Coordinates of C-alpha atoms in Angstrom, one line a residue:
Chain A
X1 CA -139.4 274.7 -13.0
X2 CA -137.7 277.7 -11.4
X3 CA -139.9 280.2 -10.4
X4 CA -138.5 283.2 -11.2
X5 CA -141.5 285.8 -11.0
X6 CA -142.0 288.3 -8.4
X7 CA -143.9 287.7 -5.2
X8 CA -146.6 290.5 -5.8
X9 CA -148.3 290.9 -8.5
X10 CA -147.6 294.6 -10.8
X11 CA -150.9 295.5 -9.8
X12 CA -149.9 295.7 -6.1
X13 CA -146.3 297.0 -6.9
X14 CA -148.3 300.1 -8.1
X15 CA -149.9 300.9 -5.4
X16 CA -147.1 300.0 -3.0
X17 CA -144.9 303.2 -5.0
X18 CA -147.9 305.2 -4.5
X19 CA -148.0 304.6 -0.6
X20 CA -144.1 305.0 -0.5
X21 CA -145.1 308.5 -2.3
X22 CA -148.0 309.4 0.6
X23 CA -145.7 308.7 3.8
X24 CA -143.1 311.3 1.6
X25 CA -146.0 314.3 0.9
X26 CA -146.4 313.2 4.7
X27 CA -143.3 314.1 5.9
X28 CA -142.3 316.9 3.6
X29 CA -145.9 318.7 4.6
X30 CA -144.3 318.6 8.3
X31 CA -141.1 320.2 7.4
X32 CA -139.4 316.6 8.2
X33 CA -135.9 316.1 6.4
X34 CA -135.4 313.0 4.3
X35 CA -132.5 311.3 4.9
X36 CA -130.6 307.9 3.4
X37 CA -127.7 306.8 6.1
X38 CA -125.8 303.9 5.0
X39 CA -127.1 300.4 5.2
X40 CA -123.6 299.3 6.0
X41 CA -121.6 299.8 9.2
X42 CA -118.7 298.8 10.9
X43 CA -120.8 298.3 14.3
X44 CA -124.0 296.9 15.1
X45 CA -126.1 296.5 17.9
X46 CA -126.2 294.9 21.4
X47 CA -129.6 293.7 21.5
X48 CA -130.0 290.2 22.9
X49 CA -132.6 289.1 20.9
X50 CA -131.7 290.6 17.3
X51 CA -128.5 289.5 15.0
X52 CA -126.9 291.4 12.6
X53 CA -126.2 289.9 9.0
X54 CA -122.5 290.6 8.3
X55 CA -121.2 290.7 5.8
X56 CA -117.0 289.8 5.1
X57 CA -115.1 292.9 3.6
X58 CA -111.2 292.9 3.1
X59 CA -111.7 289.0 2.7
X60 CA -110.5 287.0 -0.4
X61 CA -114.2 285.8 -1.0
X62 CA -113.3 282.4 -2.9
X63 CA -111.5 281.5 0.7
X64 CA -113.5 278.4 2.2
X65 CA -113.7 280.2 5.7
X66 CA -114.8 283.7 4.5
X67 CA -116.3 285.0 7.9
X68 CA -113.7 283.6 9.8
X69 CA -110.4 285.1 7.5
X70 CA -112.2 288.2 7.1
X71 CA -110.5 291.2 9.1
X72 CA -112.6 294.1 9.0
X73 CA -116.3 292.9 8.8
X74 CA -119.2 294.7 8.1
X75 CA -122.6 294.8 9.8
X76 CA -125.9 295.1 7.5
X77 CA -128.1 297.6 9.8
X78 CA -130.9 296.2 11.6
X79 CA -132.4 300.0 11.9
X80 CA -130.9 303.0 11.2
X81 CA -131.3 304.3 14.5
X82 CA -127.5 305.0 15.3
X83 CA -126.6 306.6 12.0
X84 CA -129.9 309.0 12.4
X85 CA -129.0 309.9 16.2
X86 CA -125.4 310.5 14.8
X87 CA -127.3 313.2 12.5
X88 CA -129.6 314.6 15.0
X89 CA -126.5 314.7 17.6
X90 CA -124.9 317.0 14.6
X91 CA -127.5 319.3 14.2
X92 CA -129.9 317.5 11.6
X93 CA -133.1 318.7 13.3
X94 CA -136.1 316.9 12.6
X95 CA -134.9 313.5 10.0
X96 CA -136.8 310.4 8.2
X97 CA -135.8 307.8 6.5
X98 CA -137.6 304.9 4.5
X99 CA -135.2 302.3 3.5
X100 CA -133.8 298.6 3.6
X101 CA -132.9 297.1 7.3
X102 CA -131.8 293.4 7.5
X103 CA -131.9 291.1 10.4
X104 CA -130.5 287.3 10.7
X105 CA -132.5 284.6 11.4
X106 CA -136.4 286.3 10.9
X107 CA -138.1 284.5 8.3
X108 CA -142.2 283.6 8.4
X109 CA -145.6 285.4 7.4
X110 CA -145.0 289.0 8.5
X111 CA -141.0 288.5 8.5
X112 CA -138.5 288.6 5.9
X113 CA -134.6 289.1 6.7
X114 CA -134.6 292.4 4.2
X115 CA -137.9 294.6 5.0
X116 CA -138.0 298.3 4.3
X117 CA -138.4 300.6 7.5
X118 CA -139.7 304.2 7.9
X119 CA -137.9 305.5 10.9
X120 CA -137.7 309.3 12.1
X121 CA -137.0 311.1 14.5
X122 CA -138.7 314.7 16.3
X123 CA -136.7 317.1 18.2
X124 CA -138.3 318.6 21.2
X125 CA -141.3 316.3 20.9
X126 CA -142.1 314.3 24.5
X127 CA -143.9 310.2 23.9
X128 CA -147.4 312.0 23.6
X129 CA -146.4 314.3 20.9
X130 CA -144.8 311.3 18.7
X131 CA -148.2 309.5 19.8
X132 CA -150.3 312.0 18.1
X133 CA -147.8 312.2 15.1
X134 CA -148.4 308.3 14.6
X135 CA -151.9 308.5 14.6
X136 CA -152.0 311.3 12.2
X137 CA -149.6 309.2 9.9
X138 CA -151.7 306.0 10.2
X139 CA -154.9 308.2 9.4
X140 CA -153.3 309.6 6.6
X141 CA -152.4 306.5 5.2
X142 CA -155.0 304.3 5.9
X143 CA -158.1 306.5 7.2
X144 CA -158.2 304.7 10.5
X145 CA -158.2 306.7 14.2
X146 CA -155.5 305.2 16.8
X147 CA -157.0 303.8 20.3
X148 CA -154.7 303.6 22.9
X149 CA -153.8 302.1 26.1
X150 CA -151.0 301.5 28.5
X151 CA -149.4 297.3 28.9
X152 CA -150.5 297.5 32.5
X153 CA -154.1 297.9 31.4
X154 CA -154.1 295.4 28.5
X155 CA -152.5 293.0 30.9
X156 CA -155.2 293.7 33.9
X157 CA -157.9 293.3 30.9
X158 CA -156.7 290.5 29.6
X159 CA -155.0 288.7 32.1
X160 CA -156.4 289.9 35.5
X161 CA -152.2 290.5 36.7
X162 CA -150.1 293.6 37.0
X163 CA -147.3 293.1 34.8
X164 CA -145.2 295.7 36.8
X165 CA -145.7 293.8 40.4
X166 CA -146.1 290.2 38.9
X167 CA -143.7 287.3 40.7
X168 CA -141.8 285.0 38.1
X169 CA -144.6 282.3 40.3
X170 CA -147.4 283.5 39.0
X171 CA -146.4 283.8 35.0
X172 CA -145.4 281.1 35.3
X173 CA -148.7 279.3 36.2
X174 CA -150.4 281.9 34.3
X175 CA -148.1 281.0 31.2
X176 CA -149.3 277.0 32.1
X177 CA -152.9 277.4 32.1
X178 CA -152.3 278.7 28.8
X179 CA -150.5 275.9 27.7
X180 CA -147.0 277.3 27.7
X181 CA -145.6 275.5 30.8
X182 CA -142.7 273.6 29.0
X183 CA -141.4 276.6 27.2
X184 CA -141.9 278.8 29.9
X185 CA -140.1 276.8 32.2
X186 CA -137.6 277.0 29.6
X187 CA -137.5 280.7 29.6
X188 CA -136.6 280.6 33.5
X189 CA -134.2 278.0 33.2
X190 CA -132.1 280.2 30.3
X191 CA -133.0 283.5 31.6
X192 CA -132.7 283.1 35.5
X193 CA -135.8 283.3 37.6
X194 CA -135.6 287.1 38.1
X195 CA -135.8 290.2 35.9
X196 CA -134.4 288.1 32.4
X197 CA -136.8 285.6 33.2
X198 CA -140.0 287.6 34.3
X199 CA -139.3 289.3 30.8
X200 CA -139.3 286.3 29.0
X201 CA -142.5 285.3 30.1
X202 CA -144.7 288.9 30.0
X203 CA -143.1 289.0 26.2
X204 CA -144.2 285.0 25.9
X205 CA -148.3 286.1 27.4
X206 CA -148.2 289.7 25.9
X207 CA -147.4 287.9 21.9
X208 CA -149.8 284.9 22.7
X209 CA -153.0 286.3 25.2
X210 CA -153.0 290.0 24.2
X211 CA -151.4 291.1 20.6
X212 CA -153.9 288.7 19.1
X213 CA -156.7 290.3 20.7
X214 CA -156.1 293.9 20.5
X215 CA -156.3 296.4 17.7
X216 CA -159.0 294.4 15.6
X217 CA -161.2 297.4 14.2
X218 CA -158.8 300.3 14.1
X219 CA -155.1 300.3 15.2
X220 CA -154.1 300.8 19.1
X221 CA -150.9 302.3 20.8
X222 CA -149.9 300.8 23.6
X223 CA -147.5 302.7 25.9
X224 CA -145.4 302.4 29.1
X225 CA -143.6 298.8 28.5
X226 CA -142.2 297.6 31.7
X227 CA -138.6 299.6 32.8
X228 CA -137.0 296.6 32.4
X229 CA -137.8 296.6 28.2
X230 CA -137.2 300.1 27.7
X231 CA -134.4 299.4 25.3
X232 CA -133.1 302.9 24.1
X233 CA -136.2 305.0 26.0
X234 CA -136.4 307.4 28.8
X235 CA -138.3 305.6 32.0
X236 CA -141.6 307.3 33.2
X237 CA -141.1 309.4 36.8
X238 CA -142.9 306.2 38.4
X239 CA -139.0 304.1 37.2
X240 CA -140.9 300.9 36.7
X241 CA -142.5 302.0 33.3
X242 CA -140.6 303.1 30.0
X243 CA -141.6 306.0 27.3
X244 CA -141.5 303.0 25.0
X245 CA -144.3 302.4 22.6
X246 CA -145.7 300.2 20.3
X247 CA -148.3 300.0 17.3
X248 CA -150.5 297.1 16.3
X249 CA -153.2 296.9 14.0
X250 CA -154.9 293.3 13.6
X251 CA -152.7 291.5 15.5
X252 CA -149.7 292.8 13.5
X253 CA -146.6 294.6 15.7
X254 CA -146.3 297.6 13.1
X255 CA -144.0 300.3 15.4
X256 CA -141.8 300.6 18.6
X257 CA -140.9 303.8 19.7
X258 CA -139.2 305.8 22.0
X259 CA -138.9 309.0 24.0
X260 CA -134.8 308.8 23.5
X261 CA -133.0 308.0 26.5
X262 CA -130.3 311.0 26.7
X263 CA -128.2 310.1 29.8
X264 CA -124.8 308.4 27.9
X265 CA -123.8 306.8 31.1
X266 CA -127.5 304.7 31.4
X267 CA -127.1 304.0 27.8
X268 CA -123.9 302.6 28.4
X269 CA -125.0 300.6 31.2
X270 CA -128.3 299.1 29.6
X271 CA -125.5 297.9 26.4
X272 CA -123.3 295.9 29.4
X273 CA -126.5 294.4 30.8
X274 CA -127.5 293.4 27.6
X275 CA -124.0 292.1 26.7
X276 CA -124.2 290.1 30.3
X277 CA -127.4 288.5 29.2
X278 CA -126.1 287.6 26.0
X279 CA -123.2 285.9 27.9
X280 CA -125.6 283.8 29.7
X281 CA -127.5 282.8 26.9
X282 CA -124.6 281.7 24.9
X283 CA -124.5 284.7 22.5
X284 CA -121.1 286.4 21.6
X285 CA -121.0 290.0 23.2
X286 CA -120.9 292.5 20.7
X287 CA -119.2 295.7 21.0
X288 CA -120.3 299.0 21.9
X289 CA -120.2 301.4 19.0
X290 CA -117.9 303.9 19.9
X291 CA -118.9 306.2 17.0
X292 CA -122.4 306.6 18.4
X293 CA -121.7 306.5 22.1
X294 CA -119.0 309.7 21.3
X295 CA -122.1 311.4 19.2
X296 CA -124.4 310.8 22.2
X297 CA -121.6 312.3 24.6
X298 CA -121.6 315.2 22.6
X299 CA -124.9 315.7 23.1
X300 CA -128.4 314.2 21.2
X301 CA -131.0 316.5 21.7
X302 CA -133.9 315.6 23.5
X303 CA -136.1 314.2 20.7
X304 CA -139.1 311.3 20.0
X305 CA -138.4 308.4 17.4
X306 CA -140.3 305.7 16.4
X307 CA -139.7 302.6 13.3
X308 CA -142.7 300.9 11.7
X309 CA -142.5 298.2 9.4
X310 CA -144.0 299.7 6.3
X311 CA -144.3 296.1 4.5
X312 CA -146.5 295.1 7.5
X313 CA -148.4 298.1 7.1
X314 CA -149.2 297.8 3.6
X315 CA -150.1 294.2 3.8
X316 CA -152.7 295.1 6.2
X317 CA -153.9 298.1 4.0
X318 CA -154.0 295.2 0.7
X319 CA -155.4 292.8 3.1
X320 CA -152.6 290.1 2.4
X321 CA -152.0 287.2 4.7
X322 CA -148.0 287.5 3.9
X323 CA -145.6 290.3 3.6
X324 CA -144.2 288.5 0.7
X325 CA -147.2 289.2 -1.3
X326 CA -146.7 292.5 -1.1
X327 CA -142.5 292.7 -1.5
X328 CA -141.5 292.5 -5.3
X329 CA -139.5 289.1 -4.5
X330 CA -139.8 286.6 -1.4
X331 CA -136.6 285.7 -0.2
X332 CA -135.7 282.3 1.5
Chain B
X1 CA -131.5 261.2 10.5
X2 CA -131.1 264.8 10.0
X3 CA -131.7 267.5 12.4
X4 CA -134.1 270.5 11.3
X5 CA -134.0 274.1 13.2
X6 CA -137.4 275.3 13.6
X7 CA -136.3 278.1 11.0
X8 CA -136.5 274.5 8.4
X9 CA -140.0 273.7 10.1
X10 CA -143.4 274.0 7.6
X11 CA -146.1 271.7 6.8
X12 CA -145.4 267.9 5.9
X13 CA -142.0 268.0 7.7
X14 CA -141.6 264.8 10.0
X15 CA -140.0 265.2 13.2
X16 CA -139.5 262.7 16.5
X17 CA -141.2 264.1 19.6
X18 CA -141.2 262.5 22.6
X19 CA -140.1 259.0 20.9
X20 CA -142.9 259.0 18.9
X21 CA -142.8 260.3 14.5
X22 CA -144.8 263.6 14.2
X23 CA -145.9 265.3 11.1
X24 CA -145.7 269.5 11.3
X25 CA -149.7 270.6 10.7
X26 CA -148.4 274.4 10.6
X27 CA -145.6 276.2 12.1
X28 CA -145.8 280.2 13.0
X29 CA -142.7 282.1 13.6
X30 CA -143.6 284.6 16.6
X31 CA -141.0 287.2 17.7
X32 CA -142.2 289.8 20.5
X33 CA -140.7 293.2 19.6
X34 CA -137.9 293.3 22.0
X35 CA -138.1 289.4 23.0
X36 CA -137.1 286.1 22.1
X37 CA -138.4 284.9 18.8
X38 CA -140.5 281.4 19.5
X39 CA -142.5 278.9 16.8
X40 CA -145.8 277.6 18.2
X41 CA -146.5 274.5 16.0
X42 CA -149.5 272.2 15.3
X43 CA -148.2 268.5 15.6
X44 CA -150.1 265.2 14.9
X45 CA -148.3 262.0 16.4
X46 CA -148.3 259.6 13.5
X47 CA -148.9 256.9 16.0
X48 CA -151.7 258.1 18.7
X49 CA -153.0 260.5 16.0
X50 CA -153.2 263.1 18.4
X51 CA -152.9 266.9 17.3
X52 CA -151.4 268.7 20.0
X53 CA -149.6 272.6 20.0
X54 CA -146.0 272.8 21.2
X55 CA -143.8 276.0 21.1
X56 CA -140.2 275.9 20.5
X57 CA -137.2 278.0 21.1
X58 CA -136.5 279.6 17.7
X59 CA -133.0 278.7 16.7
X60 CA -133.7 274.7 18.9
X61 CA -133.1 271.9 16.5
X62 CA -134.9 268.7 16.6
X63 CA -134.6 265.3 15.4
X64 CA -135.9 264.2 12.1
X65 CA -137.7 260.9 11.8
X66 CA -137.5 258.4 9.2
X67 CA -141.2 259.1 7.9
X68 CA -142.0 258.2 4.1
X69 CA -145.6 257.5 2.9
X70 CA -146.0 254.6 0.0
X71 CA -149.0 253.3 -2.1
X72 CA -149.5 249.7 -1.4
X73 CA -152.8 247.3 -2.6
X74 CA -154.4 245.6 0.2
X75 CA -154.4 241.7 -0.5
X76 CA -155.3 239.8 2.4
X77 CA -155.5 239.4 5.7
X78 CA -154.1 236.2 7.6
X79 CA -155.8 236.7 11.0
X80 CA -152.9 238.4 12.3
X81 CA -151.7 240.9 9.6
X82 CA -153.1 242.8 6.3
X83 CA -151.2 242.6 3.8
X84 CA -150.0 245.1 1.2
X85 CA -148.0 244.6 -2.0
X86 CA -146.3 247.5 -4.4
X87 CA -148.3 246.6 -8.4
X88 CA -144.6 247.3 -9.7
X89 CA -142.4 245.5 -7.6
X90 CA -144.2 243.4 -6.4
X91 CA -142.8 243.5 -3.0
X92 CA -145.2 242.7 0.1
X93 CA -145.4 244.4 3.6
X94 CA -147.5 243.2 6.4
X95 CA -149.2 245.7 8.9
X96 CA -150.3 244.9 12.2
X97 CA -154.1 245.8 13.8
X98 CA -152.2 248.8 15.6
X99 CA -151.3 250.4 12.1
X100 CA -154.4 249.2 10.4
X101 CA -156.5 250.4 13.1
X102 CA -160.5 251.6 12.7
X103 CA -159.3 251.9 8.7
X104 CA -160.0 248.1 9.0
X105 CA -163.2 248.3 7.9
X106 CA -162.6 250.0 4.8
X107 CA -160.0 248.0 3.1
X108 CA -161.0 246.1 -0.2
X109 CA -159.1 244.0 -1.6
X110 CA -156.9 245.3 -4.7
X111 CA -157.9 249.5 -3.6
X112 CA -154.6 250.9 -3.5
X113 CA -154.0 252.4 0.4
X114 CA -151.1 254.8 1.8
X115 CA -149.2 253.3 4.1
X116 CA -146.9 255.3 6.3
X117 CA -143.6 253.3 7.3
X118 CA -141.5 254.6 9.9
X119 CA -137.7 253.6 9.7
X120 CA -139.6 251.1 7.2
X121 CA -142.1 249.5 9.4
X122 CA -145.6 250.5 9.0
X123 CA -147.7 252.8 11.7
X124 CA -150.5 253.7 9.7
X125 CA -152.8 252.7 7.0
X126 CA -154.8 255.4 4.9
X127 CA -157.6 253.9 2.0
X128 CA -158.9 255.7 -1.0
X129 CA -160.7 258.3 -0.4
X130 CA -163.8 256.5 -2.3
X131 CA -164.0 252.5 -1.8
X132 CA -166.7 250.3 -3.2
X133 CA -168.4 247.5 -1.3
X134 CA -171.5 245.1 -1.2
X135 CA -174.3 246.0 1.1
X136 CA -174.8 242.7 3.5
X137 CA -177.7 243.6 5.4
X138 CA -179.7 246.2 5.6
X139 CA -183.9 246.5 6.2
X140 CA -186.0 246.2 3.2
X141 CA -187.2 249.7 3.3
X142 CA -190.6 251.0 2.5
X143 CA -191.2 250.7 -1.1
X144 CA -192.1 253.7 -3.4
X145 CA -189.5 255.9 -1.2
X146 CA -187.0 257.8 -3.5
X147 CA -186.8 260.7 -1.4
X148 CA -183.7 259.3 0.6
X149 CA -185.1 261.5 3.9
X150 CA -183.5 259.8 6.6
X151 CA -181.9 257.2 5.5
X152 CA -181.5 252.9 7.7
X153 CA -178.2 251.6 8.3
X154 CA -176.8 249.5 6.5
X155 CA -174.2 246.8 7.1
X156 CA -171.2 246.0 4.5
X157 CA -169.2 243.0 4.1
X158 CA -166.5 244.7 5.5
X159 CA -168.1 244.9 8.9
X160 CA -168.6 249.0 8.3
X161 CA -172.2 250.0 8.8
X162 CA -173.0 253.6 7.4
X163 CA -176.5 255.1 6.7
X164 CA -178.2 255.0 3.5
X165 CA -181.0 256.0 1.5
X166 CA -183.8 253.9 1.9
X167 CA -184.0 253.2 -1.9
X168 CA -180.8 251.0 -1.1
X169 CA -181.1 247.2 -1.0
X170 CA -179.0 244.1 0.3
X171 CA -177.0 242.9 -2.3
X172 CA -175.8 246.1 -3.9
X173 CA -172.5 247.8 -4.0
X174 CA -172.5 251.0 -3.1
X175 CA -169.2 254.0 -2.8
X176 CA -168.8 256.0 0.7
X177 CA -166.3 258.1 1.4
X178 CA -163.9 256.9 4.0
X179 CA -162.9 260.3 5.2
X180 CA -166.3 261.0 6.5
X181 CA -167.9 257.2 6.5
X182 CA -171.1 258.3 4.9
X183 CA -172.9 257.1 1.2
X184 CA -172.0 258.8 -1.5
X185 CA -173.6 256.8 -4.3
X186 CA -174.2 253.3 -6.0
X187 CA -171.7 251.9 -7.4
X188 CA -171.5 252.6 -11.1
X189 CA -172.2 249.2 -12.6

């Protein structure tokens, strides 16, 4: 029989409006503007390890080869960081938004390839300040304090290494003692055996020997990812960390945030280096958004942001195994 | 046979791993923030019967194996192979002591077993959950003991010994579970 009936039950619909409503009264008690940007865009991003859904506009859809005739396609938006930064860059002052982001491929427990995302942005507020906002939002919403701690001190915890001085050597015979060997040694073989690689493996040993541990009894902050995964944030005076943050709550990755890189010529240079490991991975390139990089040039104001998954969130707060059981409808 | 992408990977899906069939135990989709997404899966190797943890490359594809579970009666063995027949079409397969393995000693005849053929040949034999068989041997126990505290082995014609309550003679037909090997009751008559 086809199943046809929602993934959560009415019951937990209800209460999922009702914590939509408290991360609003949230945001309108601290002045911050709500705003919808479009889920649709002609660009998308360079990341190498997130894809785009597209979709195929200005194509005769009953063609066989729809991606392939279509001329002008369209990119569902993974976040809607570049359409909020194109506000802020306009004089938006401080923005939120809580809405549908897609991304290809991510389907399991705590992924779906449509999630909604709360994402804002703080003008004038440094990684501490956005920090403290976090917590607040996370007590308001679930009546938990935030712990925190930097990556080099869950990685000398946990692992005994400094993931800022560690040799691609010695993850790598960390990575086998844990039982990673063959996919680690995979990692080096498709990412090279410097900086890509060395990634690759503190991302493998941070998911597997530390995000399950941390964040059990209240949620934890952790700070000051390696410069080399700063992605779109400032790096700390000592170069070799980034202001780039994350949140996880019982083993769950909830938010990543950022103090906003504002120097258009490093963002620029961090989209080639990305597009150059794509290369070597096989991925196609993707272009640079010109609309964005132009709003940058004319100037984003030095500001915080941060995204959080709010399905995750509330699964937690339901105590759910699956995101699905807390989305109206499972897809896939 | 098919290839399946670990994004097609969940529990019961057969897959060839180092030359040998593998079912998926559970697969878990892992992707660091900023990194590249991985599956850590539980294997068993259909063969060895060995559980092992392997993580793939999320997007990799592997092969599929020709893996399909059937429910056979035992009939008899001929020193060399046990052999299994379908009740509807009456066709016969023969296993060898590698698929039968320590399941030997729970086959009776007619008790319908699983058998797992791989590209058709089987690799392993599964029996009922419950089987039913005579006691052989077993000491005579002291008499007046109801209790059950401790239990005495007991041997059964199928060579199997498992423990059983003392009350428990030679002679009778008792049910154990195979899962575990232990008594579960006499036989209901």
């Amino acid at each position: 029989m086809t199943d046809w009936r929602p993934s959560a039950s009415i019951e937990t619909l209800r209460k999922r409006a009702a914590f939509f409503t408290s991360i609003r009264k949230f945001f309108a008690d601290c002045g911050v503007l709500e705003v919808d940007t479009p889920c649709l865009s002609a660009n998308t991003i360079t990341d190498v390890h997130l894809e785009a859904m597209v979709i195929a506009n200005g194509a005769d859809i009953d063609d066989e080869n729809v991606a392939n005739a279509c001329l002008s396609p369209l990119y569902l938006q993974t976040s809607p960081e570049y359409y909020m930064k194109r506000l802020l860059a306009a004089g938006s002052g401080d923005i939120y938004q809580l809405g549908k982001c897609f991304r290809h491929d991510e389907l399991g427990r705590i992924h779906s390839p449509e999630f909604t995302m709360l994402e804002w942005y703080r003008v004038n507020f440094t990684m501490d300040d956005l920090i403290n906002e976090v917590s607040a939002l996370v007590q308001a919403l679930i009546g938990l304090d935030t712990e925190t701690a930097t990556y080099q001190q869950l990685f000398e915890q946990q692992l005994g290494i400094n993931p800022h001085e560690a040799t691609t050597g010695s993850l790598l015979a960390l990575s086998k003692t844990k039982g990673f060997g063959e996919y680690a040694d995979r990692c080096l073989r498709d990412y090279g055996e410097h900086q890509g690689g060395i990634d690759a493996l503190l991302q493998l040993l941070f998911s597997t020997c530390i995000e399950p541990d941390i964040g059990l009894e209240k949620p934890i902050i952790v700070s000051h990812f390696p410069a080399s995964q700063a992605a779109l944030a400032k790096l700390a005076d000592d170069e070799r960390s980034a202001l780039r943050f994350e949140l996880y709550f019982q083993g769950v990755e909830l938010a990543n945030g950022y103090e906003e890189l504002i120097n258009t010529e490093q963002l620029v240079q961090r989209f080639n280096e990305d597009n150059a490991l794509r290369k070597r991975i096989g991925k196609v390139p993707k272009p640079i958004d010109n609309e964005f990089i132009a709003a940058m040039r004319s100037g984003l104001p030095a500001c915080s942001g941060v995204a959080l998954g709010v399905d995750r969130l509330f699964m937690l707060v339901e105590r759910k195994h699956d995101i699905a059981s807390v989305m109206p409808f499972q897809l896939g | 046979m098919a290839n399946f992408s670990t994004n097609e990977f969940k529990g019961g899906l057969k897959i060839m791993l180092d030359g040998e069939p593998c079912s998926i135990l559970e697969n878990e989709y892992v992707k660091p923030g900023k990194g590249q997404a991985f599956n850590r899966v539980k294997i068993r190797k259909l063969i060895s019967g060995k559980v092992l943890e392997k993580t793939f490359k999320s997007g990799d594809s592997v092969e599929g194996a020709d893996v399909m579970d059937t429910d056979l009666a035992y009939l008899y063995n001929d020193g060399e192979f046990w052999h299994f027949m379908n009740n509807e079409t009456f066709e016969q397969i023969a296993a060898d002591e590698k698929a039968v393995g320590e399941n030997v000693k729970w086959l009776v005849e007619n008790d319908v077993c699983t058998i797992t053929l791989w590209n058709g040949n089987p690799i392993a034999v599964t029996p009922p959950n419950f089987v039913e068989i005579e006691i052989t041997e077993t000491d005579p126990g002291l008499k007046g003991d109801t209790a059950g505290t401790g239990g005495k082995p007991a041997t059964l014609a199928t060579g199997a010994v498992v423990r059983v309550p003392l009350f428990v003679q030679t002679g009778e037909v008792i049910k154990v579970d195979t899962r575990s090997g232990e008594y579960a009751s006499r036989a209901q008559k």
